[in-house]
Short mmCIF file of C-alpha atoms and ligand atoms in Angstrom, two decimals:
data_model
loop_
_atom_site.label_atom_id
_atom_site.label_comp_id
_atom_site.label_asym_id
_atom_site.label_seq_id
_atom_site.Cartn_x
_atom_site.Cartn_y
_atom_site.Cartn_z
CA UNK A 74 -3.25 -31.34 -9.74
CA UNK A 75 -5.75 -28.53 -10.30
CA UNK A 76 -7.48 -27.40 -7.14
CA UNK A 77 -10.92 -28.85 -6.57
CA UNK A 78 -13.21 -25.89 -6.01
CA UNK A 79 -16.28 -27.92 -5.15
CA UNK A 80 -15.82 -27.66 -1.41
CA UNK A 81 -15.71 -23.88 -1.50
CA UNK A 82 -18.70 -23.75 -3.83
CA UNK A 83 -20.70 -25.84 -1.37
CA UNK A 84 -19.77 -23.46 1.40
CA UNK A 85 -20.82 -20.43 -0.67
CA UNK A 86 -24.20 -22.06 -1.31
CA UNK A 87 -24.67 -22.64 2.38
CA UNK A 88 -23.97 -18.98 3.10
CA UNK A 89 -26.37 -17.78 0.44
CA UNK A 90 -29.19 -19.86 1.90
CA UNK A 91 -28.75 -18.06 5.18
CA UNK A 92 -30.77 -14.87 4.67
CA UNK A 93 -29.04 -13.10 7.52
CA UNK A 94 -25.76 -13.23 5.64
CA UNK A 95 -25.63 -10.36 3.15
CA UNK A 96 -24.33 -11.07 -0.33
CA UNK A 97 -21.39 -9.33 -1.93
CA UNK A 98 -23.01 -6.50 -3.86
CA UNK A 99 -21.27 -3.52 -5.35
CA UNK A 100 -21.93 -0.58 -3.10
CA UNK A 101 -22.57 -2.63 0.01
CA UNK A 102 -20.75 -1.21 3.01
CA UNK A 103 -19.51 -2.67 6.26
CA UNK A 104 -20.30 0.68 7.91
CA UNK A 105 -22.66 2.52 5.55
CA UNK A 106 -23.24 5.44 7.94
CA UNK A 107 -19.58 6.42 7.85
CA UNK A 108 -18.61 5.22 4.38
CA UNK A 109 -21.41 7.16 2.64
CA UNK A 110 -21.52 10.11 5.05
CA UNK A 111 -22.05 13.52 3.40
CA UNK A 112 -18.77 15.41 3.07
CA UNK A 113 -19.78 18.33 5.31
CA UNK A 114 -20.99 15.93 8.01
CA UNK A 115 -17.67 14.07 7.84
CA UNK A 116 -15.77 17.37 8.07
CA UNK A 117 -17.70 18.24 11.25
CA UNK A 118 -16.98 14.84 12.76
CA UNK A 119 -13.28 15.22 11.89
CA UNK A 120 -13.03 18.66 13.42
CA UNK A 121 -14.71 17.60 16.68
CA UNK A 122 -12.39 14.59 16.96
CA UNK A 123 -9.35 16.62 15.91
CA UNK A 124 -9.81 19.18 18.70
CA UNK A 125 -10.02 16.41 21.29
CA UNK A 126 -7.07 14.55 19.80
CA UNK A 127 -4.79 17.60 19.75
CA UNK A 128 -5.52 18.31 23.43
CA UNK A 129 -4.73 14.66 24.19
CA UNK A 130 -1.48 14.74 22.18
CA UNK A 131 -0.39 17.97 23.89
CA UNK A 132 -1.12 16.63 27.34
CA UNK A 133 0.55 13.25 26.91
CA UNK A 134 3.58 13.70 24.65
CA UNK A 135 6.62 15.96 25.27
CA UNK A 136 7.44 15.58 21.61
CA UNK A 137 4.08 16.94 20.48
CA UNK A 138 4.12 19.69 23.10
CA UNK A 139 7.45 20.79 21.63
CA UNK A 140 5.94 20.81 18.12
CA UNK A 141 3.21 23.21 19.30
CA UNK A 142 5.86 25.27 21.07
CA UNK A 143 7.98 25.58 17.90
CA UNK A 144 4.99 27.14 16.14
CA UNK A 145 4.08 29.27 19.16
CA UNK A 146 0.57 27.83 19.36
CA UNK A 147 -1.63 25.79 21.70
CA UNK A 148 -4.13 23.06 20.70
CA UNK A 149 -7.06 25.46 21.24
CA UNK A 150 -5.64 27.68 18.46
CA UNK A 151 -6.60 25.01 15.93
CA UNK A 152 -10.19 25.92 15.11
CA UNK A 153 -10.53 24.39 11.64
CA UNK A 154 -9.00 21.52 9.65
CA UNK A 155 -7.11 24.18 7.65
CA UNK A 156 -5.48 25.48 10.84
CA UNK A 157 -3.68 22.13 11.09
CA UNK A 158 -1.10 23.56 8.67
CA UNK A 159 0.22 25.69 11.52
CA UNK A 160 1.52 22.62 13.32
CA UNK A 161 5.01 21.53 12.16
CA UNK A 162 5.28 18.22 10.29
CA UNK A 163 6.49 15.02 11.91
CA UNK A 164 8.93 13.08 9.73
CA UNK A 165 10.09 9.50 9.72
CA UNK A 166 13.52 10.75 10.86
CA UNK A 167 11.84 12.42 13.86
CA UNK A 168 10.21 9.12 14.80
CA UNK A 169 13.46 7.17 14.47
CA UNK A 170 15.31 9.70 16.58
CA UNK A 171 12.82 9.82 19.47
CA UNK A 172 12.43 6.05 19.40
CA UNK A 173 16.19 5.59 19.84
CA UNK A 174 16.33 8.27 22.55
CA UNK A 175 13.54 6.55 24.45
CA UNK A 176 15.25 3.16 24.31
CA UNK A 177 18.43 4.75 25.62
CA UNK A 178 16.76 6.81 28.37
CA UNK A 179 13.87 4.63 29.47
CA UNK A 180 14.83 1.16 28.24
CA UNK A 181 11.77 0.93 25.97
CA UNK A 182 10.42 2.74 22.88
CA UNK A 183 7.30 4.25 24.56
CA UNK A 184 8.92 7.07 26.56
CA UNK A 185 7.21 10.41 27.17
CA UNK A 186 9.60 11.96 24.62
CA UNK A 187 7.93 9.92 21.83
CA UNK A 188 4.53 10.11 20.15
CA UNK A 189 3.20 7.36 22.45
CA UNK A 190 0.48 9.04 24.49
CA UNK A 191 -1.01 6.06 26.33
CA UNK A 192 0.57 4.56 29.46
CA UNK A 193 2.75 1.54 28.74
CA UNK A 194 0.30 -0.89 30.40
CA UNK A 195 -2.34 0.04 27.82
CA UNK A 196 -0.15 -0.77 24.80
CA UNK A 197 -1.05 -4.22 23.50
CA UNK A 198 0.40 -4.35 19.99
CA UNK A 199 3.36 -3.03 18.04
CA UNK A 200 3.56 -3.04 14.30
CA UNK A 201 6.37 -1.60 12.23
CA UNK A 202 7.00 0.08 8.93
CA UNK A 203 8.70 -2.13 6.39
CA UNK A 204 12.04 -0.45 7.07
CA UNK A 205 13.19 -0.74 3.46
CA UNK A 206 15.28 2.32 4.19
CA UNK A 207 16.77 2.63 7.67
CA UNK A 208 15.50 1.41 11.05
CA UNK A 209 11.78 0.52 11.12
CA UNK A 210 9.52 2.88 13.06
CA UNK A 211 6.91 1.46 15.41
CA UNK A 212 3.15 1.88 15.53
CA UNK A 213 1.92 1.57 19.10
CA UNK A 214 -1.67 0.43 19.61
CA UNK A 215 -3.99 0.08 22.60
CA UNK A 216 -6.96 -2.30 22.67
CA UNK A 217 -9.12 0.57 21.36
CA UNK A 218 -6.70 1.20 18.47
CA UNK A 219 -6.60 -2.50 17.56
CA UNK A 220 -10.41 -2.43 17.41
CA UNK A 221 -10.20 0.60 15.09
CA UNK A 222 -7.75 -1.18 12.77
CA UNK A 223 -10.05 -4.23 12.69
CA UNK A 224 -12.98 -1.99 11.79
CA UNK A 225 -10.99 -0.28 9.00
CA UNK A 226 -9.77 -3.60 7.60
CA UNK A 227 -13.33 -4.94 7.69
CA UNK A 228 -14.51 -1.94 5.63
CA UNK A 229 -11.85 -2.70 3.02
CA UNK A 230 -12.46 -6.42 2.71
CA UNK A 231 -16.26 -6.13 2.79
CA UNK A 232 -16.08 -3.56 0.01
CA UNK A 233 -14.21 -6.10 -2.13
CA UNK A 234 -16.83 -8.77 -1.47
CA UNK A 235 -15.08 -10.85 1.19
CA UNK A 236 -17.62 -12.67 3.34
CA UNK A 237 -17.77 -15.46 5.96
CA UNK A 238 -16.93 -18.76 4.29
CA UNK A 239 -14.09 -17.29 2.23
CA UNK A 240 -10.61 -18.67 2.79
CA UNK A 241 -7.92 -16.01 2.35
CA UNK A 242 -4.21 -16.65 2.03
CA UNK A 243 -1.70 -14.05 3.20
CA UNK A 244 1.43 -14.15 1.08
CA UNK A 245 2.92 -10.94 2.44
CA UNK A 246 5.67 -10.59 4.99
CA UNK A 247 4.28 -11.59 8.39
CA UNK A 248 7.20 -10.00 10.16
CA UNK A 249 5.78 -6.94 11.99
CA UNK A 250 4.12 -5.51 8.88
CA UNK A 251 0.52 -4.53 8.24
CA UNK A 252 0.38 -7.63 6.03
CA UNK A 253 0.90 -9.90 9.03
CA UNK A 254 -1.14 -10.01 12.25
CA UNK A 255 -3.24 -6.86 11.62
CA UNK A 256 -4.34 -8.29 8.29
CA UNK A 257 -5.14 -11.71 9.84
CA UNK A 258 -7.26 -10.02 12.50
CA UNK A 259 -9.07 -7.94 9.87
CA UNK A 260 -9.90 -11.08 7.88
CA UNK A 261 -11.20 -12.78 11.01
CA UNK A 262 -13.17 -9.66 11.97
CA UNK A 263 -15.37 -9.97 8.86
CA UNK A 264 -15.81 -13.64 9.68
CA UNK A 265 -13.65 -14.96 6.84
CA UNK A 266 -10.87 -17.51 7.35
CA UNK A 267 -7.25 -16.33 7.45
CA UNK A 268 -4.35 -18.49 6.24
CA UNK A 269 -1.30 -16.51 7.42
CA UNK A 270 1.31 -18.56 5.58
CA UNK A 271 3.49 -15.52 4.85
CA UNK A 272 6.03 -15.07 2.15
CA UNK A 273 9.08 -15.86 4.25
CA UNK A 274 8.67 -19.60 3.68
CA UNK A 275 9.19 -19.15 -0.05
CA UNK A 276 7.25 -19.83 -3.23
CA UNK A 277 6.86 -23.58 -2.81
CA UNK A 278 5.37 -23.23 0.64
CA UNK A 279 2.87 -20.63 -0.60
CA UNK A 280 1.85 -22.97 -3.45
CA UNK A 281 1.66 -25.96 -1.06
CA UNK A 282 -0.72 -24.03 1.18
CA UNK A 283 -2.84 -22.93 -1.77
CA UNK A 284 -3.29 -26.63 -2.57
CA UNK A 285 -3.95 -27.55 1.07
CA UNK A 286 -6.36 -24.75 1.97
CA UNK A 287 -8.01 -23.86 -1.39
CA UNK A 288 -8.18 -20.09 -0.78
CA UNK A 289 -10.47 -17.95 -2.94
CA UNK A 290 -8.38 -14.85 -2.27
CA UNK A 291 -4.69 -14.05 -1.98
CA UNK A 292 -2.95 -11.00 -0.54
CA UNK A 293 0.50 -10.36 -1.94
CA UNK A 294 2.71 -7.88 -3.77
CA UNK A 295 2.10 -7.48 -7.52
CA UNK A 296 5.72 -8.57 -8.09
CA UNK A 297 5.23 -11.81 -6.19
CA UNK A 298 1.97 -12.37 -8.08
CA UNK A 299 3.86 -12.21 -11.37
CA UNK A 300 6.51 -14.49 -9.94
CA UNK A 301 3.86 -17.04 -8.92
CA UNK A 302 2.48 -16.97 -12.48
CA UNK A 303 6.00 -17.68 -13.75
CA UNK A 304 6.87 -20.37 -11.21
CA UNK A 305 3.55 -22.17 -10.70
CA UNK A 306 3.76 -24.39 -13.82
CA UNK A 307 7.31 -25.44 -12.94
CA UNK A 308 6.52 -26.28 -9.31
CA UNK A 309 2.99 -27.69 -9.59
CA UNK A 310 2.79 -28.75 -13.24
CA UNK A 311 -0.23 -26.49 -13.72
CA UNK A 312 -0.69 -22.82 -14.58
CA UNK A 313 -1.62 -20.32 -11.86
CA UNK A 314 -4.98 -19.87 -13.62
CA UNK A 315 -5.94 -23.28 -12.17
CA UNK A 316 -5.28 -22.29 -8.55
CA UNK A 317 -8.86 -21.16 -7.97
CA UNK A 318 -7.94 -17.61 -6.89
CA UNK A 319 -10.93 -15.32 -7.46
CA UNK A 320 -9.69 -12.23 -5.60
CA UNK A 321 -6.16 -10.89 -5.86
CA UNK A 322 -5.39 -8.17 -3.31
CA UNK A 323 -2.28 -6.21 -4.17
CA UNK A 324 -0.33 -4.57 -1.37
CA UNK A 325 3.11 -3.33 -0.46
CA UNK A 326 3.87 -1.72 -3.83
CA UNK A 327 2.04 0.80 -6.01
CA UNK A 328 1.68 -1.77 -8.85
CA UNK A 329 -1.99 -2.52 -8.04
CA UNK A 330 -2.84 0.69 -9.86
CA UNK A 331 -0.83 -0.20 -12.95
CA UNK A 332 -3.25 -1.26 -15.70
CA UNK A 333 -0.74 -3.48 -17.53
CA UNK A 334 0.08 -5.26 -14.29
CA UNK A 335 -3.58 -5.60 -13.31
CA UNK A 336 -4.33 -7.25 -16.64
CA UNK A 337 -1.36 -9.60 -16.36
CA UNK A 338 -2.33 -10.63 -12.82
CA UNK A 339 -5.98 -11.12 -13.68
CA UNK A 340 -5.16 -13.14 -16.76
CA UNK A 341 -2.48 -15.17 -14.98
CA UNK A 342 -4.86 -16.06 -12.16
CA UNK A 343 -7.68 -17.16 -14.45
CA UNK A 344 -9.73 -13.95 -14.49
CA UNK A 345 -9.30 -13.03 -10.80
CA UNK A 346 -10.64 -9.65 -9.69
CA UNK A 347 -7.86 -7.26 -8.74
CA UNK A 348 -8.17 -5.11 -5.63
CA UNK A 349 -5.62 -2.57 -4.52
CA UNK A 350 -5.28 -1.48 -0.93
CA UNK A 351 -2.99 0.37 1.45
CA UNK A 352 -2.59 1.15 5.15
CA UNK A 353 -3.89 -1.52 7.47
CA UNK A 354 -1.93 -1.17 10.70
CA UNK A 355 -2.84 2.37 11.77
CA UNK A 356 -5.44 5.04 11.11
CA UNK A 357 -4.91 5.59 7.38
CA UNK A 358 -6.66 3.10 5.10
CA UNK A 359 -7.57 2.95 1.44
CA UNK A 360 -8.94 0.32 -0.93
CA UNK A 361 -10.42 0.05 -4.39
CA UNK A 362 -14.05 -0.78 -4.96
CA UNK A 363 -15.03 -3.25 -7.67
CA UNK A 364 -13.38 -2.35 -10.97
CA UNK A 365 -12.26 -4.42 -13.98
CA UNK A 366 -8.50 -4.98 -14.37
CA UNK A 367 -8.46 -2.78 -17.51
CA UNK A 368 -9.32 0.33 -15.52
CA UNK A 369 -8.17 1.95 -12.31
CA UNK A 370 -9.72 5.01 -10.71
CA UNK A 371 -7.83 4.77 -7.41
CA UNK A 372 -8.49 3.72 -3.82
CA UNK A 373 -11.22 5.19 -1.68
CA UNK A 374 -9.99 6.88 1.47
CA UNK A 375 -12.19 4.94 3.88
CA UNK A 376 -10.97 6.10 7.29
CA UNK A 377 -12.04 9.76 7.40
CA UNK A 378 -13.49 9.27 10.88
CA UNK A 379 -10.07 8.17 12.21
CA UNK A 380 -7.69 10.20 10.09
CA UNK A 381 -7.26 13.61 8.47
CA UNK A 382 -5.52 13.45 5.12
CA UNK A 383 -3.50 16.37 3.74
CA UNK A 384 -1.16 16.91 0.82
CA UNK A 385 2.09 18.84 0.75
CA UNK A 386 4.54 19.64 -2.00
CA UNK A 387 7.53 17.23 -1.74
CA UNK A 388 9.93 20.07 -2.51
CA UNK A 389 8.62 23.01 -0.48
CA UNK A 390 6.64 20.98 2.14
CA UNK A 391 3.86 23.56 1.76
CA UNK A 392 0.18 22.64 1.82
CA UNK A 393 -1.50 21.55 -1.45
CA UNK A 394 -5.31 21.86 -1.71
CA UNK A 395 -7.25 18.60 -2.07
CA UNK A 396 -8.77 19.53 -5.43
CA UNK A 397 -9.53 17.04 -8.18
CA UNK A 398 -6.26 15.82 -9.74
CA UNK A 399 -4.00 17.36 -7.07
CA UNK A 400 -0.66 15.60 -6.52
CA UNK A 401 1.42 15.76 -3.37
CA UNK A 402 3.06 13.94 -0.50
CA UNK A 403 0.59 12.36 1.89
CA UNK A 404 0.39 13.78 5.42
CA UNK A 405 -1.82 12.11 8.03
CA UNK A 406 -3.17 13.01 11.45
CA UNK A 407 -4.82 10.30 13.57
CA UNK A 408 -8.21 10.90 15.19
CA UNK A 409 -9.66 9.06 18.19
CA UNK A 410 -6.33 7.30 18.62
CA UNK A 411 -4.80 6.38 21.98
CA UNK A 412 -1.44 4.62 21.49
CA UNK A 413 0.93 6.52 19.22
CA UNK A 414 -1.29 8.96 17.27
CA UNK A 415 0.26 10.54 14.19
CA UNK A 416 0.12 14.32 14.07
CA UNK A 417 0.88 15.79 10.64
CA UNK A 418 3.02 12.79 9.82
CA UNK A 419 4.69 13.05 6.39
CA UNK A 420 4.06 9.51 5.24
CA UNK A 421 6.40 9.41 2.26
CA UNK A 422 3.91 8.32 -0.40
CA UNK A 423 3.20 10.62 -3.33
CA UNK A 424 -0.48 10.45 -4.17
CA UNK A 425 -2.91 11.95 -6.65
CA UNK A 426 -6.47 12.57 -5.48
CA UNK A 427 -9.73 12.47 -7.35
CA UNK A 428 -12.92 13.97 -6.00
CA UNK A 429 -15.32 12.64 -8.67
CA UNK A 430 -18.33 10.78 -7.22
CA UNK A 431 -18.24 6.97 -7.43
CA UNK A 432 -20.99 4.51 -8.43
CA UNK A 433 -20.56 2.68 -5.14
CA UNK A 434 -21.85 5.77 -3.26
CA UNK A 435 -18.86 5.95 -0.94
CA UNK A 436 -18.05 9.57 -0.28
CA UNK A 437 -14.38 9.25 0.65
CA UNK A 438 -12.17 10.79 -2.05
CA UNK A 439 -10.12 8.48 -4.23
CA UNK A 440 -6.35 8.48 -4.49
CA UNK A 441 -3.67 6.79 -6.53
CA UNK A 442 -0.24 6.14 -5.09
CA UNK A 443 2.28 7.49 -7.54
CA UNK A 444 5.44 6.56 -5.67
CA UNK A 445 7.45 6.97 -2.52
CA UNK A 446 8.55 10.60 -2.35
CA UNK A 447 12.10 9.29 -1.74
CA UNK A 448 12.06 7.34 -5.03
CA UNK A 449 11.71 10.34 -7.30
CA UNK A 450 14.48 10.76 -9.87
CA UNK A 451 15.24 13.87 -11.88
CA UNK A 452 16.70 13.33 -15.35
CA UNK A 453 17.45 16.53 -17.30
CA UNK A 454 14.83 18.37 -15.28
CA UNK A 455 12.16 15.69 -15.81
CA UNK A 456 10.71 14.15 -12.63
CA UNK A 457 10.41 10.43 -13.03
CA UNK A 458 9.22 7.60 -10.74
CA UNK A 459 10.23 3.93 -11.00
CA UNK A 460 6.55 2.99 -11.17
CA UNK A 461 6.15 4.99 -14.40
CA UNK A 462 9.15 3.16 -15.85
CA UNK A 463 7.60 -0.16 -14.84
CA UNK A 464 4.34 0.83 -16.54
CA UNK A 465 6.20 1.71 -19.74
CA UNK A 466 8.21 -1.53 -19.75
CA UNK A 467 5.20 -3.77 -19.08
CA UNK A 468 3.59 -2.54 -22.28
CA UNK A 469 6.20 -4.59 -24.13
CA UNK A 470 5.43 -7.92 -22.46
CA UNK A 471 5.73 -10.72 -23.54
CA UNK A 472 8.77 -9.59 -25.56
CA UNK A 473 10.26 -8.42 -22.26
CA UNK A 474 9.64 -10.22 -18.94
CA UNK A 475 8.79 -7.03 -17.03
CA UNK A 476 11.77 -7.40 -14.67
CA UNK A 477 14.14 -4.46 -14.69
CA UNK A 478 16.49 -2.35 -12.55
CA UNK A 479 17.31 1.31 -12.75
CA UNK A 480 21.09 1.43 -12.39
CA UNK A 481 22.49 4.53 -10.72
CA UNK A 482 26.07 5.56 -9.89
CA UNK A 483 24.93 7.30 -6.70
CA UNK A 484 21.62 7.76 -4.88
CA UNK A 485 19.07 10.10 -6.52
CA UNK A 486 17.17 12.19 -7.07
CA UNK A 487 19.58 13.84 -9.54
CA UNK A 488 20.67 11.50 -12.32
CA UNK A 489 23.42 12.25 -14.80
CA UNK A 490 21.92 11.26 -18.16
CA UNK A 491 21.43 8.83 -19.71
CA UNK A 492 19.35 6.96 -17.17
CA UNK A 493 20.50 3.35 -17.34
CA UNK A 494 17.91 0.58 -17.22
CA UNK A 495 18.83 -3.09 -17.03
CA UNK A 496 16.02 -4.92 -18.76
CA UNK A 497 15.24 -8.61 -19.36
CA UNK A 498 14.21 -9.87 -22.78
CA UNK A 499 11.97 -12.89 -22.90
CA UNK A 500 13.37 -16.34 -23.76
CA UNK A 501 11.06 -16.37 -26.77
CA UNK A 502 12.87 -13.37 -28.30
CA UNK A 503 15.72 -14.00 -30.71
CA UNK A 504 18.80 -11.90 -29.80
CA UNK A 505 18.89 -10.58 -33.37
CA UNK A 506 15.53 -8.86 -32.92
CA UNK A 507 16.63 -6.92 -29.82
CA UNK A 508 17.69 -3.79 -31.77
CA UNK A 509 14.22 -3.41 -33.30
CA UNK A 510 12.58 -4.08 -29.91
CA UNK A 511 14.86 -1.48 -28.35
CA UNK A 512 13.90 1.04 -31.00
CA UNK A 513 10.18 0.59 -30.18
CA UNK A 514 10.79 0.93 -26.45
CA UNK A 515 13.03 3.97 -26.87
CA UNK A 516 10.35 5.67 -28.94
CA UNK A 517 7.72 4.95 -26.29
CA UNK A 518 9.93 6.29 -23.46
CA UNK A 519 10.66 9.45 -25.40
CA UNK A 520 7.02 10.10 -26.24
CA UNK A 521 5.44 9.11 -22.95
CA UNK A 522 8.07 9.86 -20.30
CA UNK A 523 10.21 12.44 -22.10
CA UNK A 524 13.43 10.58 -21.32
CA UNK A 525 15.89 8.62 -23.45
CA UNK A 526 17.35 5.90 -21.25
CA UNK A 527 20.21 3.59 -22.12
CA UNK A 528 18.96 -0.01 -22.03
CA UNK A 529 21.23 -2.83 -20.90
CA UNK A 530 19.72 -6.08 -22.21
CA UNK A 531 19.98 -9.26 -20.14
CA UNK A 532 18.50 -12.74 -20.54
CA UNK A 533 15.26 -13.88 -18.91
CA UNK A 534 15.87 -14.83 -15.26
CA UNK A 535 19.06 -12.70 -14.91
CA UNK A 536 17.47 -10.22 -12.50
CA UNK A 537 16.68 -11.89 -9.16
CA UNK A 538 12.96 -11.83 -8.26
CA UNK A 539 12.22 -10.21 -4.93
CA UNK A 540 9.47 -11.58 -2.77
CA UNK A 541 8.90 -8.60 -0.52
CA UNK A 542 8.86 -5.07 -1.79
CA UNK A 543 10.65 -4.88 -5.10
CA UNK A 544 13.44 -2.36 -5.22
CA UNK A 545 13.65 -0.94 -8.71
CA UNK A 546 16.69 1.20 -8.08
CA UNK A 547 20.12 -0.38 -7.93
CA UNK A 548 23.16 1.62 -6.92
CA UNK A 549 26.13 0.39 -8.95
CA UNK A 550 28.51 -1.76 -6.93
CA UNK A 551 25.73 -3.64 -5.12
CA UNK A 552 24.89 -7.18 -6.14
CA UNK A 553 22.40 -7.31 -8.97
ZN1 ZN B 739 -16.38 3.38 -5.18
#
């Protein structure tokens, strides 16, 4: 049965009658003072907070003290944001190592050898990275830090138009990720209603709860969104366009910035608005403002008061200036953070920044996530990211389904050509027409990506759909 939207409409009307409740207007901010703060004013605020934070880190963490020692400097030597470059980077491997050492030495992961600066009795929440590669690393938060995360999430959701009276379904992994409890608390913080059903229960359970709770918004990965569009008619007898979803929040993968994907998701969900966002469990946060699915200018960096953002070259690890169009690996430093503040933490995402002003008046720069730095492949000297391959393949939907795997003999980044791509043709395509389809795709890859992959054609449904983060790279010998 199609979802009856009348109940939600009644609720919206009730909200609009209440003059104290602001309406969802483009440009409206949860925290206008910060979100539209002049750039020089923000830089001053960052520097003041940075100086305090570095003193705090130095005083409370052996690990950070050692980092200063390695560079032969003290916190007071950092007199500008640029001086930050003098402090050595912290890597994910560093965090894993000190976490393990702490568990061994102290019986818990908050030892003085780690980045945890607050006493253990002040830590009230742990979140974790997704751990798609290796052991997850923990984010440690005090009550103050949890309040900061709630504030940052509220800025993101308010920007998209989420208001009290909106029911929002979380179809991301609830298991220790930003898409679980921190997201639920952020939804509640703006006064909206969270339905934390999670993705672990499977597709049918997500669809059951959409019927039961009639959400107007869904948070999930772009891949799972496409999967819902595919599966919804089979499970419910109706297309996903009848589910009543008006906001689709993409997370967990860079696909929310992929125009082809945005269009497919919007169309599949009956004209839903597509919002992309990232961060959500610590001090780095970004989200798109209102934009049609056919365009994508990137996410606003909306947490400048709690985080300094830097770029480095993924190869040399040297600083890259934040000029319009600059590309680099994201490095973050937490400000006004008590639990486990990041200090020049190399985050792993490759981003491209844009400094052009935005209609919404927010002053935070915009950025697009290009890929995980670890995902980069090099084919005959050409740097290539799985996300770019996905973008190229999606142009050929519906002749292809959009599902694919990059098949490698051994882990990248160096690939012995040709790059092999297992690709699904749609059930509506006759096998005889595959050669001509392949010719078109090969031409596009050569022109747009400067590579000539070898395509391995498989039938629709041959490549298993992943509910969490989709892994596009398959090392030969694993199950496909
Ligand atoms: Zn904007």
